[in-house]
Amino acid sequence: MNASPWSIRRIHVVDDAALDGLIDVLIDCVEGGASVSFMLPFTRERAEAFWRRVARGVAAGERVLLVAEDERGICGTVQLVLDVPENQPHRADLAKMLVHRRARRLGLGAALMRAAESAARECGRNLLVLDTVTGGDAERLYERLGWIRVGVIPRYALMPDGPECDTTVFYRDLRA
Ligand SMILES: CC(C)(COP(=O)(O)OP(=O)(O)OC[C@H]1O[C@@H](n2cnc3c(N)ncnc32)[C@H](O)[C@@H]1OP(=O)(O)O)[C@@H](O)C(=O)NCCC(=O)NCCS
């Protein structure tokens, strides 16, 4: 069996090279039409500001940041937001699951999800929550991996080019 064309690791410090790679992945996803908080036209400056905020959260221990790298650099990423209210110490939000278009449909999304679930367990979190645009590629991925669909919130967000889109909320009980 061939080895995966990527490796996945947790990064604790976002250095300049990682920052550049993360910016590239986010821009590629938004330009590819992904509804992940940002509108077009999307600038490098806004992407950098986003990742610098994430980097501060990582440094503060409030976020787990995983990256996947192939021979060209970072090609995917996902986060766990650990900074939840004190009455939810067992919970985390899964956020910004992004795979560069060059690395899609090879199983990297599924591998990142499994890595995020392992990282959550290592952090003592056993309940994960996420939301995603209804009807998108990610929705199928989460269902395939056993995440439970809670429901749909109509008109929750905008697609990067303007139209409203619904959002589906999922959870995963890692004790199940
Ligand atoms: C959603 C997303 C993360 C999926 O990443 P991915 O790496 O393509 O995910 P996978 O490869 O695990 O699965 C994608 C598809 O490829 C298929 N696949 C996986 N390995 C494969 C292989 N070796 N050969 C052929 N197909 C394969 C999967 O069955 C799946 O099929 P489906 O689309 O019919 O359901 C990616 O499309 C993405 O980043 N989208 C933009 C950002 C986004 O919307 N993020 C979600 C935010 S909540």
Short mmCIF file of N, CA and C and ligand atoms in Angstrom, two decimals:
data_model
loop_
_atom_site.label_atom_id
_atom_site.label_comp_id
_atom_site.label_asym_id
_atom_site.label_seq_id
_atom_site.Cartn_x
_atom_site.Cartn_y
_atom_site.Cartn_z
N MET A 1 0.84 -1.20 0.00
CA MET A 1 0.00 0.00 0.00
C MET A 1 0.88 1.26 0.00
N ASN A 2 0.53 2.28 -0.80
CA ASN A 2 1.31 3.51 -0.84
C ASN A 2 1.12 4.30 0.45
N ALA A 3 2.21 4.98 0.89
CA ALA A 3 2.08 5.86 2.05
C ALA A 3 1.29 7.10 1.61
N SER A 4 0.66 7.78 2.58
CA SER A 4 -0.08 9.00 2.27
C SER A 4 0.87 10.05 1.72
N PRO A 5 0.39 10.89 0.78
CA PRO A 5 1.25 11.96 0.26
C PRO A 5 1.35 13.15 1.20
N TRP A 6 0.85 13.01 2.43
CA TRP A 6 0.91 14.12 3.39
C TRP A 6 1.25 13.55 4.76
N SER A 7 1.66 14.46 5.65
CA SER A 7 1.77 14.09 7.06
C SER A 7 1.04 15.16 7.86
N ILE A 8 0.49 14.75 9.00
CA ILE A 8 -0.32 15.65 9.82
C ILE A 8 0.40 15.83 11.15
N ARG A 9 0.49 17.08 11.61
CA ARG A 9 1.11 17.32 12.92
C ARG A 9 0.41 18.49 13.60
N ARG A 10 0.56 18.53 14.92
CA ARG A 10 0.03 19.64 15.70
C ARG A 10 1.12 20.69 15.82
N ILE A 11 0.77 21.96 15.57
CA ILE A 11 1.80 22.98 15.77
C ILE A 11 1.44 23.85 16.96
N HIS A 12 2.45 24.14 17.76
CA HIS A 12 2.26 24.90 19.00
C HIS A 12 2.70 26.35 18.81
N VAL A 13 3.58 26.57 17.83
CA VAL A 13 4.04 27.93 17.52
C VAL A 13 3.88 28.13 16.01
N VAL A 14 3.17 29.18 15.62
CA VAL A 14 2.96 29.45 14.19
C VAL A 14 4.09 30.36 13.71
N ASP A 15 5.10 29.74 13.07
CA ASP A 15 6.21 30.57 12.58
C ASP A 15 5.84 31.16 11.21
N ASP A 16 6.75 31.95 10.64
CA ASP A 16 6.43 32.66 9.40
C ASP A 16 6.10 31.71 8.25
N ALA A 17 6.83 30.57 8.20
CA ALA A 17 6.58 29.62 7.10
C ALA A 17 5.19 29.02 7.25
N ALA A 18 4.83 28.66 8.47
CA ALA A 18 3.49 28.10 8.70
C ALA A 18 2.42 29.14 8.40
N LEU A 19 2.68 30.37 8.83
CA LEU A 19 1.71 31.45 8.58
C LEU A 19 1.44 31.59 7.08
N ASP A 20 2.50 31.61 6.30
CA ASP A 20 2.38 31.73 4.84
C ASP A 20 1.55 30.58 4.25
N GLY A 21 1.86 29.37 4.69
CA GLY A 21 1.14 28.20 4.18
C GLY A 21 -0.32 28.21 4.56
N LEU A 22 -0.61 28.62 5.79
CA LEU A 22 -2.00 28.67 6.24
C LEU A 22 -2.79 29.74 5.48
N ILE A 23 -2.13 30.87 5.22
CA ILE A 23 -2.78 31.94 4.44
C ILE A 23 -3.12 31.39 3.05
N ASP A 24 -2.18 30.70 2.43
CA ASP A 24 -2.42 30.17 1.07
C ASP A 24 -3.60 29.20 1.06
N VAL A 25 -3.68 28.34 2.06
CA VAL A 25 -4.78 27.36 2.09
C VAL A 25 -6.12 28.08 2.27
N LEU A 26 -6.17 29.04 3.18
CA LEU A 26 -7.43 29.75 3.42
C LEU A 26 -7.87 30.52 2.16
N ILE A 27 -6.93 31.19 1.52
CA ILE A 27 -7.29 31.95 0.31
C ILE A 27 -7.77 30.99 -0.78
N ASP A 28 -7.09 29.86 -0.92
CA ASP A 28 -7.50 28.90 -1.95
C ASP A 28 -8.94 28.42 -1.68
N CYS A 29 -9.26 28.15 -0.41
CA CYS A 29 -10.61 27.64 -0.10
C CYS A 29 -11.66 28.72 -0.35
N VAL A 30 -11.40 29.96 0.08
CA VAL A 30 -12.39 31.03 -0.11
C VAL A 30 -12.55 31.32 -1.60
N GLU A 31 -11.44 31.37 -2.32
CA GLU A 31 -11.54 31.61 -3.78
C GLU A 31 -12.22 30.44 -4.48
N GLY A 32 -12.15 29.26 -3.87
CA GLY A 32 -12.84 28.10 -4.43
C GLY A 32 -14.32 28.04 -4.07
N GLY A 33 -14.80 29.05 -3.30
CA GLY A 33 -16.24 29.12 -3.02
C GLY A 33 -16.66 28.61 -1.66
N ALA A 34 -15.69 28.29 -0.78
CA ALA A 34 -16.06 27.76 0.54
C ALA A 34 -16.60 28.87 1.44
N SER A 35 -17.69 28.55 2.16
CA SER A 35 -18.28 29.50 3.10
C SER A 35 -17.63 29.27 4.46
N VAL A 36 -16.52 29.95 4.71
CA VAL A 36 -15.76 29.73 5.95
C VAL A 36 -15.45 31.08 6.62
N SER A 37 -16.48 31.92 6.71
CA SER A 37 -16.44 33.21 7.43
C SER A 37 -16.08 34.41 6.58
N PHE A 38 -15.56 34.21 5.38
CA PHE A 38 -15.01 35.35 4.63
C PHE A 38 -15.73 35.57 3.30
N MET A 39 -15.68 36.83 2.87
CA MET A 39 -16.31 37.23 1.62
C MET A 39 -15.24 37.56 0.57
N LEU A 40 -15.62 37.41 -0.69
CA LEU A 40 -14.75 37.82 -1.80
C LEU A 40 -14.97 39.30 -2.10
N PRO A 41 -14.01 40.05 -2.58
CA PRO A 41 -12.64 39.59 -2.79
C PRO A 41 -11.92 39.48 -1.45
N PHE A 42 -11.13 38.42 -1.30
CA PHE A 42 -10.47 38.12 -0.05
C PHE A 42 -8.99 38.47 -0.18
N THR A 43 -8.50 39.30 0.72
CA THR A 43 -7.10 39.75 0.58
C THR A 43 -6.18 38.93 1.49
N ARG A 44 -4.92 38.95 1.12
CA ARG A 44 -3.88 38.30 1.93
C ARG A 44 -3.81 38.95 3.31
N GLU A 45 -4.05 40.27 3.37
CA GLU A 45 -3.97 40.97 4.65
C GLU A 45 -5.04 40.43 5.61
N ARG A 46 -6.26 40.22 5.10
CA ARG A 46 -7.33 39.72 5.99
C ARG A 46 -7.05 38.29 6.40
N ALA A 47 -6.52 37.51 5.47
CA ALA A 47 -6.18 36.12 5.82
C ALA A 47 -5.08 36.12 6.88
N GLU A 48 -4.10 36.99 6.72
CA GLU A 48 -3.00 37.03 7.69
C GLU A 48 -3.52 37.47 9.06
N ALA A 49 -4.41 38.46 9.08
CA ALA A 49 -4.96 38.93 10.36
C ALA A 49 -5.70 37.79 11.06
N PHE A 50 -6.44 37.00 10.28
CA PHE A 50 -7.16 35.86 10.87
C PHE A 50 -6.16 34.88 11.49
N TRP A 51 -5.13 34.49 10.73
CA TRP A 51 -4.20 33.47 11.25
C TRP A 51 -3.36 34.00 12.39
N ARG A 52 -3.10 35.29 12.42
CA ARG A 52 -2.35 35.84 13.58
C ARG A 52 -3.21 35.75 14.84
N ARG A 53 -4.53 35.96 14.70
CA ARG A 53 -5.41 35.79 15.87
C ARG A 53 -5.40 34.33 16.31
N VAL A 54 -5.49 33.43 15.33
CA VAL A 54 -5.43 32.00 15.66
C VAL A 54 -4.12 31.67 16.38
N ALA A 55 -3.02 32.21 15.84
CA ALA A 55 -1.70 31.93 16.43
C ALA A 55 -1.66 32.38 17.89
N ARG A 56 -2.29 33.51 18.20
CA ARG A 56 -2.31 33.97 19.59
C ARG A 56 -3.11 32.99 20.46
N GLY A 57 -4.21 32.48 19.90
CA GLY A 57 -5.02 31.50 20.63
C GLY A 57 -4.26 30.21 20.87
N VAL A 58 -3.47 29.81 19.87
CA VAL A 58 -2.65 28.59 20.00
C VAL A 58 -1.61 28.80 21.10
N ALA A 59 -0.96 29.97 21.05
CA ALA A 59 0.08 30.25 22.05
C ALA A 59 -0.51 30.29 23.46
N ALA A 60 -1.77 30.73 23.55
CA ALA A 60 -2.42 30.84 24.87
C ALA A 60 -3.03 29.51 25.32
N GLY A 61 -2.92 28.48 24.48
CA GLY A 61 -3.49 27.18 24.85
C GLY A 61 -4.99 27.12 24.69
N GLU A 62 -5.55 28.10 23.97
CA GLU A 62 -7.01 28.14 23.79
C GLU A 62 -7.45 27.40 22.53
N ARG A 63 -6.50 27.07 21.68
CA ARG A 63 -6.81 26.37 20.42
C ARG A 63 -5.78 25.30 20.16
N VAL A 64 -6.23 24.23 19.52
CA VAL A 64 -5.32 23.23 18.95
C VAL A 64 -5.32 23.46 17.45
N LEU A 65 -4.13 23.53 16.86
CA LEU A 65 -4.01 23.75 15.42
C LEU A 65 -3.25 22.57 14.81
N LEU A 66 -3.92 21.88 13.90
CA LEU A 66 -3.29 20.78 13.17
C LEU A 66 -3.05 21.22 11.74
N VAL A 67 -1.91 20.79 11.18
CA VAL A 67 -1.64 21.06 9.77
C VAL A 67 -1.24 19.77 9.07
N ALA A 68 -1.61 19.70 7.81
CA ALA A 68 -1.16 18.60 6.95
C ALA A 68 -0.20 19.21 5.94
N GLU A 69 0.90 18.50 5.69
CA GLU A 69 1.90 19.00 4.74
C GLU A 69 2.19 17.97 3.67
N ASP A 70 2.28 18.45 2.44
CA ASP A 70 2.73 17.59 1.35
C ASP A 70 4.06 18.14 0.84
N GLU A 71 4.50 17.69 -0.32
CA GLU A 71 5.84 18.10 -0.77
C GLU A 71 5.89 19.59 -1.10
N ARG A 72 4.74 20.25 -1.21
CA ARG A 72 4.74 21.69 -1.50
C ARG A 72 4.50 22.56 -0.26
N GLY A 73 4.26 21.91 0.88
CA GLY A 73 4.01 22.68 2.10
C GLY A 73 2.66 22.36 2.69
N ILE A 74 2.10 23.33 3.44
CA ILE A 74 0.82 23.08 4.10
C ILE A 74 -0.29 22.93 3.07
N CYS A 75 -1.04 21.84 3.17
CA CYS A 75 -2.12 21.59 2.20
C CYS A 75 -3.46 21.37 2.90
N GLY A 76 -3.46 21.42 4.23
CA GLY A 76 -4.72 21.26 4.94
C GLY A 76 -4.54 21.62 6.39
N THR A 77 -5.66 21.92 7.04
CA THR A 77 -5.59 22.33 8.45
C THR A 77 -6.96 22.17 9.10
N VAL A 78 -6.95 22.04 10.43
CA VAL A 78 -8.20 22.03 11.20
C VAL A 78 -7.86 22.49 12.61
N GLN A 79 -8.87 23.04 13.30
CA GLN A 79 -8.64 23.54 14.66
C GLN A 79 -9.66 22.97 15.63
N LEU A 80 -9.23 22.91 16.88
CA LEU A 80 -10.15 22.67 17.99
C LEU A 80 -10.12 23.93 18.85
N VAL A 81 -11.29 24.47 19.13
CA VAL A 81 -11.37 25.63 20.02
C VAL A 81 -11.66 25.10 21.42
N LEU A 82 -10.68 25.25 22.29
CA LEU A 82 -10.79 24.71 23.65
C LEU A 82 -11.34 25.74 24.62
N ASP A 83 -11.38 26.99 24.17
CA ASP A 83 -11.76 28.10 25.04
C ASP A 83 -13.28 28.16 25.16
N VAL A 84 -13.83 27.30 25.99
CA VAL A 84 -15.29 27.19 26.15
C VAL A 84 -15.64 27.60 27.58
N PRO A 85 -16.93 27.86 27.85
CA PRO A 85 -17.31 28.27 29.21
C PRO A 85 -16.94 27.21 30.25
N GLU A 86 -16.80 27.64 31.50
CA GLU A 86 -16.29 26.73 32.53
C GLU A 86 -17.24 25.59 32.83
N ASN A 87 -18.50 25.72 32.41
CA ASN A 87 -19.43 24.60 32.65
C ASN A 87 -19.45 23.59 31.50
N GLN A 88 -18.49 23.74 30.55
CA GLN A 88 -18.40 22.79 29.42
C GLN A 88 -16.97 22.26 29.29
N PRO A 89 -16.37 21.83 30.39
CA PRO A 89 -14.93 21.50 30.33
C PRO A 89 -14.62 20.28 29.48
N HIS A 90 -15.63 19.50 29.14
CA HIS A 90 -15.45 18.27 28.36
C HIS A 90 -15.64 18.51 26.87
N ARG A 91 -15.89 19.77 26.45
CA ARG A 91 -16.34 20.07 25.10
C ARG A 91 -15.31 20.92 24.35
N ALA A 92 -15.32 20.79 22.99
CA ALA A 92 -14.55 21.70 22.13
C ALA A 92 -15.34 21.92 20.85
N ASP A 93 -15.08 23.05 20.20
CA ASP A 93 -15.63 23.30 18.87
C ASP A 93 -14.59 22.92 17.84
N LEU A 94 -15.04 22.27 16.78
CA LEU A 94 -14.14 21.98 15.66
C LEU A 94 -14.34 23.07 14.61
N ALA A 95 -13.25 23.66 14.14
CA ALA A 95 -13.37 24.84 13.28
C ALA A 95 -12.33 24.84 12.16
N LYS A 96 -12.67 25.58 11.12
CA LYS A 96 -11.76 25.86 9.99
C LYS A 96 -11.04 24.60 9.48
N MET A 97 -11.92 23.68 9.08
CA MET A 97 -11.43 22.47 8.41
C MET A 97 -11.21 22.85 6.94
N LEU A 98 -9.97 22.89 6.51
CA LEU A 98 -9.64 23.42 5.18
C LEU A 98 -8.65 22.50 4.48
N VAL A 99 -8.98 22.10 3.28
CA VAL A 99 -8.04 21.33 2.45
C VAL A 99 -7.84 22.09 1.14
N HIS A 100 -6.60 22.37 0.81
CA HIS A 100 -6.28 23.06 -0.45
C HIS A 100 -6.83 22.24 -1.63
N ARG A 101 -7.29 22.93 -2.66
CA ARG A 101 -7.89 22.20 -3.79
C ARG A 101 -6.93 21.20 -4.41
N ARG A 102 -5.62 21.46 -4.30
CA ARG A 102 -4.66 20.52 -4.91
C ARG A 102 -4.64 19.17 -4.21
N ALA A 103 -5.16 19.12 -2.95
CA ALA A 103 -5.03 17.90 -2.14
C ALA A 103 -6.38 17.25 -1.85
N ARG A 104 -7.44 17.70 -2.53
CA ARG A 104 -8.78 17.17 -2.20
C ARG A 104 -9.05 15.81 -2.81
N ARG A 105 -10.03 15.13 -2.22
CA ARG A 105 -10.56 13.85 -2.72
C ARG A 105 -9.49 12.75 -2.71
N LEU A 106 -8.62 12.85 -1.71
CA LEU A 106 -7.59 11.82 -1.52
C LEU A 106 -7.69 11.21 -0.12
N GLY A 107 -8.67 11.68 0.65
CA GLY A 107 -8.82 11.17 2.02
C GLY A 107 -8.19 12.06 3.08
N LEU A 108 -7.65 13.23 2.67
CA LEU A 108 -7.02 14.10 3.66
C LEU A 108 -8.04 14.69 4.64
N GLY A 109 -9.21 15.09 4.14
CA GLY A 109 -10.25 15.62 5.03
C GLY A 109 -10.58 14.62 6.14
N ALA A 110 -10.77 13.38 5.74
CA ALA A 110 -11.08 12.34 6.72
C ALA A 110 -9.92 12.15 7.70
N ALA A 111 -8.69 12.18 7.18
CA ALA A 111 -7.52 12.00 8.05
C ALA A 111 -7.39 13.16 9.04
N LEU A 112 -7.66 14.38 8.59
CA LEU A 112 -7.61 15.53 9.50
C LEU A 112 -8.68 15.42 10.58
N MET A 113 -9.86 14.96 10.20
CA MET A 113 -10.92 14.79 11.20
C MET A 113 -10.52 13.76 12.25
N ARG A 114 -9.96 12.64 11.79
CA ARG A 114 -9.54 11.62 12.76
C ARG A 114 -8.44 12.16 13.67
N ALA A 115 -7.52 12.93 13.09
CA ALA A 115 -6.43 13.52 13.90
C ALA A 115 -7.00 14.52 14.91
N ALA A 116 -8.01 15.28 14.49
CA ALA A 116 -8.62 16.25 15.41
C ALA A 116 -9.34 15.53 16.55
N GLU A 117 -9.98 14.42 16.23
CA GLU A 117 -10.67 13.67 17.28
C GLU A 117 -9.65 13.09 18.27
N SER A 118 -8.52 12.60 17.77
CA SER A 118 -7.47 12.09 18.67
C SER A 118 -6.93 13.22 19.54
N ALA A 119 -6.69 14.38 18.93
CA ALA A 119 -6.16 15.51 19.69
C ALA A 119 -7.16 15.93 20.77
N ALA A 120 -8.45 15.88 20.44
CA ALA A 120 -9.47 16.24 21.44
C ALA A 120 -9.39 15.30 22.64
N ARG A 121 -9.29 14.01 22.35
CA ARG A 121 -9.18 13.03 23.45
C ARG A 121 -7.95 13.34 24.31
N GLU A 122 -6.83 13.64 23.63
CA GLU A 122 -5.60 13.94 24.37
C GLU A 122 -5.78 15.17 25.26
N CYS A 123 -6.66 16.08 24.86
CA CYS A 123 -6.91 17.29 25.65
C CYS A 123 -8.03 17.07 26.66
N GLY A 124 -8.53 15.85 26.75
CA GLY A 124 -9.58 15.57 27.72
C GLY A 124 -10.96 16.04 27.29
N ARG A 125 -11.12 16.25 25.97
CA ARG A 125 -12.44 16.68 25.47
C ARG A 125 -13.13 15.50 24.79
N ASN A 126 -14.37 15.24 25.15
CA ASN A 126 -15.06 14.10 24.56
C ASN A 126 -16.38 14.45 23.88
N LEU A 127 -16.67 15.75 23.76
CA LEU A 127 -17.84 16.18 22.99
C LEU A 127 -17.41 17.29 22.04
N LEU A 128 -17.60 17.07 20.74
CA LEU A 128 -17.19 18.04 19.73
C LEU A 128 -18.42 18.55 18.98
N VAL A 129 -18.38 19.83 18.62
CA VAL A 129 -19.50 20.47 17.92
C VAL A 129 -18.93 21.23 16.73
N LEU A 130 -19.66 21.22 15.62
CA LEU A 130 -19.25 22.04 14.47
C LEU A 130 -20.48 22.46 13.67
N ASP A 131 -20.31 23.46 12.84
CA ASP A 131 -21.35 23.77 11.87
C ASP A 131 -20.71 23.93 10.50
N THR A 132 -21.52 23.64 9.49
CA THR A 132 -20.99 23.68 8.12
C THR A 132 -22.11 24.03 7.15
N VAL A 133 -21.72 24.58 6.01
CA VAL A 133 -22.73 24.97 5.03
C VAL A 133 -23.52 23.73 4.58
N THR A 134 -24.84 23.89 4.57
CA THR A 134 -25.72 22.78 4.21
C THR A 134 -25.57 22.43 2.73
N GLY A 135 -25.38 21.13 2.48
CA GLY A 135 -25.30 20.68 1.09
C GLY A 135 -23.90 20.72 0.51
N GLY A 136 -22.90 21.07 1.33
CA GLY A 136 -21.54 21.15 0.82
C GLY A 136 -20.77 19.83 0.96
N ASP A 137 -19.53 19.83 0.44
CA ASP A 137 -18.70 18.63 0.51
C ASP A 137 -18.45 18.21 1.96
N ALA A 138 -18.29 19.21 2.83
CA ALA A 138 -17.93 18.90 4.21
C ALA A 138 -19.07 18.17 4.93
N GLU A 139 -20.30 18.51 4.59
CA GLU A 139 -21.44 17.87 5.25
C GLU A 139 -21.39 16.35 5.02
N ARG A 140 -21.08 15.94 3.81
CA ARG A 140 -20.98 14.50 3.52
C ARG A 140 -19.84 13.86 4.31
N LEU A 141 -18.74 14.60 4.39
CA LEU A 141 -17.57 14.08 5.12
C LEU A 141 -17.93 13.81 6.58
N TYR A 142 -18.59 14.76 7.22
CA TYR A 142 -18.89 14.60 8.65
C TYR A 142 -19.89 13.46 8.85
N GLU A 143 -20.87 13.37 7.98
CA GLU A 143 -21.84 12.27 8.12
C GLU A 143 -21.15 10.93 7.94
N ARG A 144 -20.25 10.86 6.96
CA ARG A 144 -19.55 9.61 6.69
C ARG A 144 -18.72 9.17 7.89
N LEU A 145 -18.23 10.15 8.65
CA LEU A 145 -17.36 9.83 9.78
C LEU A 145 -18.15 9.62 11.08
N GLY A 146 -19.48 9.64 10.98
CA GLY A 146 -20.29 9.29 12.15
C GLY A 146 -20.72 10.47 13.00
N TRP A 147 -20.51 11.67 12.52
CA TRP A 147 -21.01 12.83 13.26
C TRP A 147 -22.53 12.86 13.19
N ILE A 148 -23.17 13.34 14.26
CA ILE A 148 -24.63 13.36 14.34
C ILE A 148 -25.15 14.73 13.93
N ARG A 149 -26.10 14.71 12.99
CA ARG A 149 -26.68 15.95 12.48
C ARG A 149 -27.74 16.44 13.49
N VAL A 150 -27.57 17.66 13.99
CA VAL A 150 -28.54 18.22 14.95
C VAL A 150 -29.69 18.88 14.21
N GLY A 151 -29.37 19.66 13.17
CA GLY A 151 -30.41 20.35 12.42
C GLY A 151 -29.82 21.44 11.56
N VAL A 152 -30.72 22.12 10.88
CA VAL A 152 -30.32 23.14 9.91
C VAL A 152 -30.80 24.50 10.38
N ILE A 153 -29.94 25.49 10.34
CA ILE A 153 -30.32 26.87 10.60
C ILE A 153 -30.39 27.58 9.25
N PRO A 154 -31.61 27.99 8.83
CA PRO A 154 -31.72 28.63 7.52
C PRO A 154 -31.06 30.01 7.51
N ARG A 155 -30.49 30.35 6.39
CA ARG A 155 -29.96 31.70 6.14
C ARG A 155 -28.91 32.13 7.15
N TYR A 156 -28.11 31.16 7.63
CA TYR A 156 -27.17 31.45 8.71
C TYR A 156 -26.02 32.35 8.28
N ALA A 157 -25.60 32.20 7.02
CA ALA A 157 -24.40 32.93 6.57
C ALA A 157 -24.53 33.26 5.09
N LEU A 158 -23.49 33.86 4.58
CA LEU A 158 -23.43 34.17 3.14
C LEU A 158 -22.32 33.35 2.50
N MET A 159 -22.56 32.93 1.28
CA MET A 159 -21.47 32.36 0.48
C MET A 159 -20.48 33.50 0.16
N PRO A 160 -19.23 33.17 -0.17
CA PRO A 160 -18.24 34.23 -0.39
C PRO A 160 -18.63 35.21 -1.49
N ASP A 161 -19.46 34.76 -2.42
CA ASP A 161 -19.88 35.67 -3.51
C ASP A 161 -21.25 36.28 -3.25
N GLY A 162 -21.81 36.11 -2.05
CA GLY A 162 -22.99 36.88 -1.69
C GLY A 162 -24.27 36.16 -1.30
N PRO A 163 -24.68 35.08 -1.98
CA PRO A 163 -25.98 34.48 -1.65
C PRO A 163 -26.02 33.91 -0.23
N GLU A 164 -27.23 33.94 0.37
CA GLU A 164 -27.38 33.35 1.69
C GLU A 164 -27.26 31.83 1.61
N CYS A 165 -26.78 31.23 2.71
CA CYS A 165 -26.72 29.77 2.76
C CYS A 165 -27.14 29.29 4.14
N ASP A 166 -27.70 28.07 4.16
CA ASP A 166 -28.08 27.44 5.41
C ASP A 166 -26.86 26.79 6.05
N THR A 167 -26.98 26.54 7.34
CA THR A 167 -25.89 25.87 8.06
C THR A 167 -26.44 24.63 8.78
N THR A 168 -25.69 23.55 8.72
CA THR A 168 -26.05 22.34 9.46
C THR A 168 -25.13 22.20 10.66
N VAL A 169 -25.74 21.95 11.83
CA VAL A 169 -24.97 21.78 13.07
C VAL A 169 -24.81 20.28 13.33
N PHE A 170 -23.59 19.88 13.66
CA PHE A 170 -23.26 18.48 13.96
C PHE A 170 -22.59 18.38 15.33
N TYR A 171 -22.71 17.20 15.95
CA TYR A 171 -21.87 16.93 17.13
C TYR A 171 -21.34 15.52 17.05
N ARG A 172 -20.31 15.27 17.85
CA ARG A 172 -19.72 13.93 17.92
C ARG A 172 -19.39 13.65 19.39
N ASP A 173 -19.99 12.61 19.92
CA ASP A 173 -19.70 12.18 21.29
C ASP A 173 -18.58 11.15 21.21
N LEU A 174 -17.41 11.52 21.65
CA LEU A 174 -16.25 10.63 21.49
C LEU A 174 -16.29 9.46 22.47
N ARG A 175 -17.26 9.45 23.38
CA ARG A 175 -17.40 8.28 24.27
C ARG A 175 -18.23 7.20 23.59
N ALA A 176 -18.97 7.61 22.51
CA ALA A 176 -19.91 6.66 21.90
C ALA A 176 -19.15 5.61 21.09
C1 LIG B 1 -14.67 19.55 2.87
C2 LIG B 1 -13.20 19.28 2.63
C3 LIG B 1 -12.41 19.62 3.89
C4 LIG B 1 -13.00 17.81 2.27
O1 LIG B 1 -11.61 17.55 2.13
P1 LIG B 1 -11.07 16.31 1.28
O2 LIG B 1 -9.64 16.16 1.61
O3 LIG B 1 -11.44 16.43 -0.14
O4 LIG B 1 -11.90 15.11 1.96
P2 LIG B 1 -11.81 13.56 1.62
O5 LIG B 1 -10.80 13.32 0.54
O6 LIG B 1 -11.63 12.83 2.90
O7 LIG B 1 -13.27 13.25 1.07
C5 LIG B 1 -13.76 13.96 -0.05
C6 LIG B 1 -14.32 13.00 -1.11
O8 LIG B 1 -13.25 12.29 -1.73
C7 LIG B 1 -13.53 10.89 -1.68
N1 LIG B 1 -12.25 10.20 -1.58
C8 LIG B 1 -11.47 10.05 -0.48
N2 LIG B 1 -10.35 9.36 -0.80
C9 LIG B 1 -10.41 9.10 -2.12
C10 LIG B 1 -9.55 8.45 -3.03
N3 LIG B 1 -8.38 7.92 -2.64
N4 LIG B 1 -9.93 8.38 -4.33
C11 LIG B 1 -11.09 8.91 -4.73
N5 LIG B 1 -11.97 9.55 -3.92
C12 LIG B 1 -11.61 9.65 -2.63
C13 LIG B 1 -14.40 10.74 -0.45
O9 LIG B 1 -15.17 9.56 -0.48
C14 LIG B 1 -15.27 11.97 -0.56
O10 LIG B 1 -16.30 11.76 -1.51
P3 LIG B 1 -17.67 12.63 -1.56
O11 LIG B 1 -17.29 14.04 -1.89
O12 LIG B 1 -18.44 11.99 -2.64
O13 LIG B 1 -18.32 12.56 -0.23
C15 LIG B 1 -12.67 20.13 1.43
O14 LIG B 1 -13.53 19.94 0.34
C16 LIG B 1 -12.54 21.60 1.73
O15 LIG B 1 -11.56 22.05 2.30
N6 LIG B 1 -13.56 22.38 1.33
C17 LIG B 1 -13.49 23.83 1.45
C18 LIG B 1 -13.49 24.28 2.88
C19 LIG B 1 -14.71 23.84 3.64
O16 LIG B 1 -15.82 23.94 3.17
N7 LIG B 1 -14.46 23.39 4.87
C20 LIG B 1 -15.49 22.95 5.76
C21 LIG B 1 -15.73 23.97 6.79
S1 LIG B 1 -16.93 23.41 7.99
#
